[in-house]
Short mmCIF file of C-alpha atoms and ligand atoms in Angstrom, two decimals:
data_model
loop_
_atom_site.label_atom_id
_atom_site.label_comp_id
_atom_site.label_asym_id
_atom_site.label_seq_id
_atom_site.Cartn_x
_atom_site.Cartn_y
_atom_site.Cartn_z
CA MET A 1 -9.28 -14.56 -6.74
CA ILE A 2 -5.36 -15.02 -6.02
CA GLY A 3 -3.19 -12.71 -7.77
CA LYS A 4 0.41 -11.74 -7.76
CA ASN A 5 0.76 -11.47 -3.95
CA LEU A 6 -0.50 -12.95 -0.98
CA LEU A 7 -1.32 -9.93 1.47
CA SER A 8 -4.57 -10.58 3.00
CA ILE A 9 -7.26 -13.49 3.10
CA ALA A 10 -9.44 -10.88 1.49
CA ASP A 11 -7.29 -11.52 -1.55
CA LEU A 12 -8.83 -15.03 -1.98
CA GLU A 13 -12.16 -16.77 -2.85
CA SER A 14 -13.13 -20.18 -1.42
CA GLY A 15 -11.95 -22.03 -4.58
CA ASP A 16 -8.43 -20.49 -4.16
CA ILE A 17 -8.43 -21.67 -0.52
CA GLN A 18 -9.73 -25.21 -1.35
CA GLY A 19 -7.12 -25.34 -4.04
CA LEU A 20 -4.24 -24.37 -1.57
CA ILE A 21 -5.39 -26.99 0.93
CA ASP A 22 -5.54 -29.75 -1.89
CA SER A 23 -2.32 -28.65 -3.16
CA ALA A 24 -0.56 -28.80 0.48
CA ILE A 25 -1.97 -32.17 1.12
CA LYS A 26 -0.38 -33.55 -1.96
CA LEU A 27 2.77 -31.79 -1.33
CA LYS A 28 2.46 -33.28 2.31
CA GLN A 29 2.21 -36.76 0.90
CA GLY A 30 5.36 -36.29 -0.77
CA GLY A 31 4.04 -35.11 -4.16
CA PRO A 32 5.86 -33.50 -6.94
CA LYS A 33 9.47 -32.35 -6.14
CA ASN A 34 11.86 -29.54 -7.58
CA LEU A 35 8.97 -27.35 -8.31
CA LEU A 36 10.99 -24.15 -7.51
CA GLU A 37 14.30 -25.56 -8.87
CA GLY A 38 16.56 -22.63 -8.90
CA LYS A 39 14.07 -20.19 -7.49
CA ILE A 40 15.14 -17.62 -4.49
CA LEU A 41 12.99 -16.43 -1.95
CA ALA A 42 14.39 -13.33 0.29
CA LEU A 43 12.44 -13.52 3.73
CA ILE A 44 12.33 -9.84 5.24
CA PHE A 45 11.52 -9.87 8.75
CA GLU A 46 11.10 -6.87 11.03
CA LYS A 47 10.11 -9.14 13.92
CA PRO A 48 11.38 -12.16 15.34
CA SER A 49 10.09 -15.93 14.03
CA LEU A 50 10.69 -19.40 14.40
CA ARG A 51 7.93 -21.03 12.39
CA THR A 52 7.44 -18.66 9.42
CA ARG A 53 10.90 -18.43 8.96
CA VAL A 54 11.89 -21.93 9.10
CA SER A 55 9.00 -23.28 7.37
CA PHE A 56 9.41 -20.94 4.50
CA ASP A 57 13.20 -21.80 4.37
CA VAL A 58 12.93 -25.37 4.51
CA ALA A 59 9.98 -25.20 1.84
CA MET A 60 11.97 -23.45 -0.60
CA LYS A 61 15.08 -26.01 -0.05
CA GLN A 62 12.72 -28.99 -0.29
CA LEU A 63 11.24 -27.77 -3.58
CA GLY A 64 14.55 -27.14 -5.22
CA GLY A 65 15.21 -23.62 -4.50
CA ASP A 66 16.76 -21.37 -1.65
CA ALA A 67 15.96 -18.62 0.47
CA ILE A 68 17.93 -15.61 1.85
CA TYR A 69 16.98 -14.10 5.65
CA LEU A 70 17.20 -10.55 5.89
CA SER A 71 16.54 -8.97 9.35
CA GLN A 72 15.47 -5.31 10.00
CA ALA A 73 18.94 -4.56 11.40
CA GLU A 74 20.75 -5.40 8.06
CA VAL A 75 17.85 -4.10 5.33
CA GLY A 76 16.51 -1.09 7.50
CA LEU A 77 12.97 -1.49 5.62
CA GLY A 78 11.85 2.33 5.37
CA GLN A 79 14.82 3.52 7.67
CA ARG A 80 18.03 2.86 5.74
CA GLU A 81 16.34 3.26 2.56
CA PRO A 82 12.61 3.55 1.44
CA ILE A 83 10.56 0.35 0.76
CA SER A 84 9.87 1.09 -2.68
CA ASP A 85 13.45 1.09 -3.47
CA VAL A 86 14.08 -2.17 -1.32
CA ALA A 87 11.09 -3.64 -3.66
CA ARG A 88 12.49 -2.76 -6.81
CA VAL A 89 16.32 -3.82 -6.05
CA LEU A 90 15.01 -7.33 -4.71
CA SER A 91 13.07 -7.92 -7.63
CA ARG A 92 16.11 -7.84 -9.44
CA TYR A 93 17.80 -10.54 -7.71
CA VAL A 94 15.10 -12.92 -6.16
CA ASP A 95 11.73 -14.61 -7.49
CA GLY A 96 9.64 -13.59 -4.42
CA ILE A 97 9.55 -12.20 -1.15
CA VAL A 98 7.99 -12.96 2.39
CA ALA A 99 7.95 -10.13 4.50
CA ARG A 100 6.97 -9.84 8.21
CA THR A 101 6.45 -6.03 9.37
CA PHE A 102 4.72 -3.93 11.79
CA ALA A 103 2.59 -2.17 9.48
CA HIS A 104 0.28 -3.55 7.00
CA SER A 105 1.01 -0.73 4.88
CA SER A 106 4.61 -1.83 4.41
CA VAL A 107 3.73 -5.49 2.93
CA GLU A 108 1.37 -3.49 0.50
CA LEU A 109 4.13 -1.08 -0.25
CA LEU A 110 6.39 -3.81 -0.97
CA ALA A 111 3.86 -5.37 -3.29
CA LYS A 112 3.11 -2.46 -5.23
CA TYR A 113 6.88 -1.68 -6.38
CA ALA A 114 8.09 -5.27 -6.58
CA SER A 115 7.56 -7.04 -9.81
CA ILE A 116 7.83 -10.32 -7.95
CA PRO A 117 5.38 -11.88 -5.72
CA VAL A 118 4.84 -10.46 -2.01
CA ILE A 119 3.78 -12.64 0.56
CA ASN A 120 2.38 -11.43 3.88
CA GLY A 121 4.25 -13.48 6.61
CA LEU A 122 2.57 -11.39 9.34
CA SER A 123 1.63 -7.68 9.67
CA ASP A 124 0.19 -5.68 12.52
CA GLU A 125 -3.31 -6.41 10.60
CA GLU A 126 -3.06 -9.97 9.41
CA HIS A 127 -1.37 -13.41 9.31
CA PRO A 128 -2.84 -15.01 6.23
CA CYS A 129 -0.10 -17.94 5.92
CA GLN A 130 -1.00 -18.87 9.63
CA VAL A 131 -4.79 -19.10 8.78
CA LEU A 132 -4.25 -20.98 5.55
CA SER A 133 -2.30 -23.69 7.18
CA ASP A 134 -4.68 -23.88 10.16
CA LEU A 135 -7.67 -24.53 7.59
CA LEU A 136 -5.72 -27.48 6.38
CA THR A 137 -5.30 -28.82 9.81
CA ILE A 138 -9.05 -28.38 10.60
CA TYR A 139 -9.76 -29.83 7.01
CA GLU A 140 -7.61 -32.90 8.16
CA LYS A 141 -8.97 -33.29 11.41
CA LYS A 142 -12.50 -32.79 10.93
CA GLY A 143 -12.88 -33.86 7.12
CA ARG A 144 -14.92 -30.82 6.21
CA LEU A 145 -15.03 -26.94 6.86
CA GLU A 146 -18.44 -25.87 6.20
CA GLY A 147 -20.65 -25.76 8.80
CA LEU A 148 -18.09 -26.04 11.57
CA THR A 149 -18.24 -23.60 14.59
CA LEU A 150 -14.81 -22.08 15.25
CA THR A 151 -14.49 -20.21 18.55
CA TYR A 152 -11.70 -17.76 19.13
CA ILE A 153 -10.89 -16.39 22.82
CA GLY A 154 -9.12 -13.45 23.21
CA ASP A 155 -7.60 -10.53 21.49
CA ALA A 156 -8.81 -9.53 18.18
CA ASN A 157 -5.15 -9.42 16.70
CA ASN A 158 -3.67 -10.07 13.16
CA VAL A 159 -4.40 -13.95 13.81
CA ALA A 160 -8.17 -13.38 14.69
CA ASN A 161 -8.67 -10.74 11.85
CA SER A 162 -7.48 -13.59 9.16
CA LEU A 163 -9.46 -16.16 10.90
CA LEU A 164 -12.40 -13.83 10.89
CA LEU A 165 -12.13 -13.45 6.93
CA ALA A 166 -11.15 -16.87 6.28
CA THR A 167 -14.03 -18.33 8.07
CA SER A 168 -16.30 -16.17 6.47
CA ILE A 169 -15.55 -17.28 3.10
CA MET A 170 -15.20 -20.95 3.85
CA GLY A 171 -18.79 -21.03 5.69
CA ILE A 172 -17.49 -21.78 8.86
CA ASP A 173 -19.46 -19.96 11.99
CA PHE A 174 -17.03 -17.73 13.86
CA ARG A 175 -17.41 -16.92 17.34
CA ILE A 176 -15.16 -14.58 19.08
CA ALA A 177 -15.14 -13.64 23.16
CA SER A 178 -12.84 -10.64 23.51
CA PRO A 179 -12.88 -8.29 26.53
CA LYS A 180 -14.36 -4.68 25.94
CA GLY A 181 -11.85 -2.51 23.95
CA TYR A 182 -10.35 -5.72 22.36
CA GLU A 183 -13.05 -6.60 19.72
CA PRO A 184 -12.63 -6.64 15.94
CA LYS A 185 -12.85 -3.17 14.68
CA GLY A 186 -12.82 -1.38 11.39
CA LYS A 187 -12.67 -2.93 7.92
CA ILE A 188 -12.23 -6.36 8.93
CA LEU A 189 -15.17 -6.11 10.68
CA ALA A 190 -17.12 -4.76 7.66
CA GLN A 191 -16.05 -8.05 5.56
CA ALA A 192 -17.06 -10.40 8.22
CA ARG A 193 -20.57 -12.60 7.31
CA LYS A 194 -21.04 -15.35 9.99
CA THR A 195 -19.30 -13.83 13.27
CA HIS A 196 -20.87 -13.86 16.61
CA PHE A 197 -19.27 -11.66 19.45
CA THR A 198 -19.58 -11.95 23.07
CA GLN A 199 -17.71 -10.86 26.05
CA ASP A 200 -18.21 -14.47 27.84
CA PRO A 201 -15.58 -17.20 26.88
CA LYS A 202 -18.17 -19.94 28.20
CA ILE A 203 -21.22 -18.92 25.91
CA ALA A 204 -18.82 -18.73 23.01
CA VAL A 205 -17.10 -22.09 23.55
CA GLU A 206 -20.60 -23.92 23.95
CA ASN A 207 -20.85 -26.55 21.30
CA ALA A 208 -17.51 -25.49 19.38
CA ASP A 209 -15.72 -27.90 16.90
CA VAL A 210 -12.45 -25.75 17.25
CA VAL A 211 -11.41 -23.68 20.26
CA TYR A 212 -8.52 -21.19 19.07
CA THR A 213 -6.57 -18.69 21.22
CA ASP A 214 -3.47 -16.49 20.80
CA VAL A 215 -1.22 -14.26 22.93
CA TRP A 216 -2.88 -11.53 24.68
CA THR A 217 0.21 -9.24 23.68
CA SER A 218 1.42 -9.46 20.04
CA MET A 219 4.81 -8.43 18.85
CA GLY A 220 5.11 -4.70 18.96
CA GLN A 221 2.26 -4.31 21.91
CA GLU A 222 5.08 -5.06 24.94
CA ALA A 223 4.49 -1.66 26.08
CA GLU A 224 0.98 -2.62 26.92
CA ALA A 225 1.66 -6.24 28.42
CA GLU A 226 0.60 -5.29 31.89
CA LYS A 227 -2.58 -3.59 30.96
CA ARG A 228 -3.30 -6.41 28.72
CA LYS A 229 -2.48 -9.03 31.35
CA ALA A 230 -5.08 -7.56 33.49
CA ALA A 231 -8.04 -7.00 30.60
CA PHE A 232 -7.66 -10.53 29.47
CA SER A 233 -7.19 -12.34 33.05
CA SER A 234 -10.64 -14.04 32.71
CA TYR A 235 -9.94 -15.36 29.16
CA GLN A 236 -7.75 -17.93 29.80
CA VAL A 237 -8.18 -21.37 27.98
CA ASP A 238 -8.19 -24.20 30.42
CA ARG A 239 -9.63 -27.62 30.86
CA GLU A 240 -12.71 -26.34 32.37
CA LEU A 241 -13.65 -24.09 29.51
CA LEU A 242 -12.57 -26.80 26.66
CA ALA A 243 -14.84 -29.00 28.54
CA LEU A 244 -17.58 -26.85 27.38
CA ALA A 245 -17.00 -27.53 23.74
CA LYS A 246 -18.07 -30.52 21.60
CA LYS A 247 -16.58 -33.76 23.07
CA ASP A 248 -14.59 -33.99 19.79
CA ALA A 249 -13.53 -30.38 19.91
CA ILE A 250 -9.71 -29.60 18.91
CA PHE A 251 -7.59 -26.88 20.54
CA MET A 252 -5.49 -24.77 18.36
CA HIS A 253 -2.71 -21.72 19.07
CA PRO A 254 -0.44 -20.52 16.22
CA LEU A 255 2.42 -20.36 19.09
CA PRO A 256 4.55 -18.77 20.68
CA ALA A 257 2.43 -19.45 23.38
CA HIS A 258 2.43 -17.93 27.12
CA HIS A 259 1.75 -21.03 29.29
CA GLY A 260 0.03 -19.63 32.30
CA GLU A 261 -1.25 -16.63 30.66
CA GLU A 262 -3.69 -17.40 27.38
CA ILE A 263 -3.33 -21.02 27.97
CA ALA A 264 -3.14 -22.80 31.32
CA GLU A 265 -0.06 -24.80 32.06
CA GLY A 266 -0.29 -28.41 30.63
CA LEU A 267 -2.90 -27.47 28.01
CA LEU A 268 -0.70 -28.11 24.93
CA ASP A 269 -0.32 -31.71 26.37
CA LEU A 270 -4.34 -32.56 26.20
CA PRO A 271 -5.52 -35.01 23.52
CA GLN A 272 -7.50 -32.18 22.17
CA SER A 273 -4.23 -29.90 21.68
CA VAL A 274 -3.33 -30.43 17.89
CA VAL A 275 -0.80 -27.32 18.10
CA PHE A 276 2.30 -29.45 17.04
CA ASP A 277 0.42 -30.96 13.96
CA GLN A 278 -0.76 -26.92 13.31
CA ALA A 279 2.83 -25.97 13.35
CA GLU A 280 4.02 -28.76 11.25
CA ASN A 281 1.20 -27.56 8.26
CA ARG A 282 2.99 -24.44 8.37
CA LEU A 283 5.43 -26.19 6.18
CA HIS A 284 3.08 -28.00 3.94
CA MET A 285 0.88 -24.81 3.42
CA GLN A 286 4.07 -22.52 2.47
CA LYS A 287 5.01 -24.75 -0.23
CA ALA A 288 1.56 -24.97 -1.80
CA ILE A 289 1.46 -20.90 -1.58
CA LEU A 290 5.14 -20.68 -2.89
CA VAL A 291 4.40 -23.12 -5.66
CA LYS A 292 0.96 -21.21 -6.67
CA LEU A 293 2.76 -17.73 -6.50
CA MET A 294 6.33 -18.81 -7.89
CA GLY A 295 5.79 -22.04 -9.82
CA ALA A 296 5.90 -22.33 -13.66
N1 CP B 1 2.97 -19.01 14.20
C1 CP B 1 4.22 -17.99 13.97
O1 CP B 1 3.91 -17.31 12.83
O2 CP B 1 5.14 -18.24 14.46
P1 CP B 1 6.42 -17.43 14.39
O3 CP B 1 6.31 -16.10 14.95
O4 CP B 1 7.59 -18.22 15.25
O5 CP B 1 6.76 -17.25 12.84
N1 NVA B 2 -0.60 -12.31 17.24
C1 NVA B 2 0.82 -12.77 17.32
C2 NVA B 2 1.15 -13.96 16.57
C3 NVA B 2 2.26 -14.51 16.47
C4 NVA B 2 2.73 -15.57 15.33
C5 NVA B 2 1.69 -11.56 17.23
O1 NVA B 2 1.49 -10.84 16.29
O2 NVA B 2 2.92 -11.59 18.13
#
């Protein structure tokens, strides 16, 4: 059950996820304001961000609170001072922390030492806020979650890991097509229930309700970019591949996208693409998460 923090999708049960979706829908419809009046959120980011940073900042302001952005250059998480000290100091000033880190253990350490809620705003292992808002988007577009098929094409990265866990909890059939060496691994795999693996994107996409992809090279992996481009060259999502999914299938990508790499040029302009609704829903879902963890 949802506790003090949101570090991993594995922290949640299906009731928690449906509760967050329902709350996000109400907030999106203009529902109760000022639920976080006077509350301050710290945003500690070791990596760049557009959507996560702006949506959390705007969410706090629209809920009557405020946010402070702290870059790695300023805070030096684990470099200028230990993570445990940063957590204990911030707990004396603010009401919640969103952290975007390289090591997943960094968000876990923050959560361990902070007396306030800590939210994972993306680590090398997971991107829970992204995937919760993606479930909101799928629910809005399809009217249900259970029984759908979601196909993920590409790297088994942080987003894929959170999708794998979330689909498992919500009864969505998850298929993933990744090249050899880039498949889901380790503890995430052990937690997966209804997951089907293949190396063939065409097989994976057949009859899917949702086709999802993400970058081939995530933040922090830049040195491997050329090697990854070669490994993923036949994993681009294009019109032909999308045509193999269900007629009413939707296409999703967390953004930022590399047009001409993991997606063909122009793909985001197709009627199947819901990526900008997906980006908007980050705002509504962040509000639901913040109210759940920091509200009265
Ligand atoms: N999708 C996402 O998290 O985007 P940012 O990296 O811009 O926050
Ligand atoms: N997998 C990507 C997601 C960015 C939102 C990354 O970690 O860079």
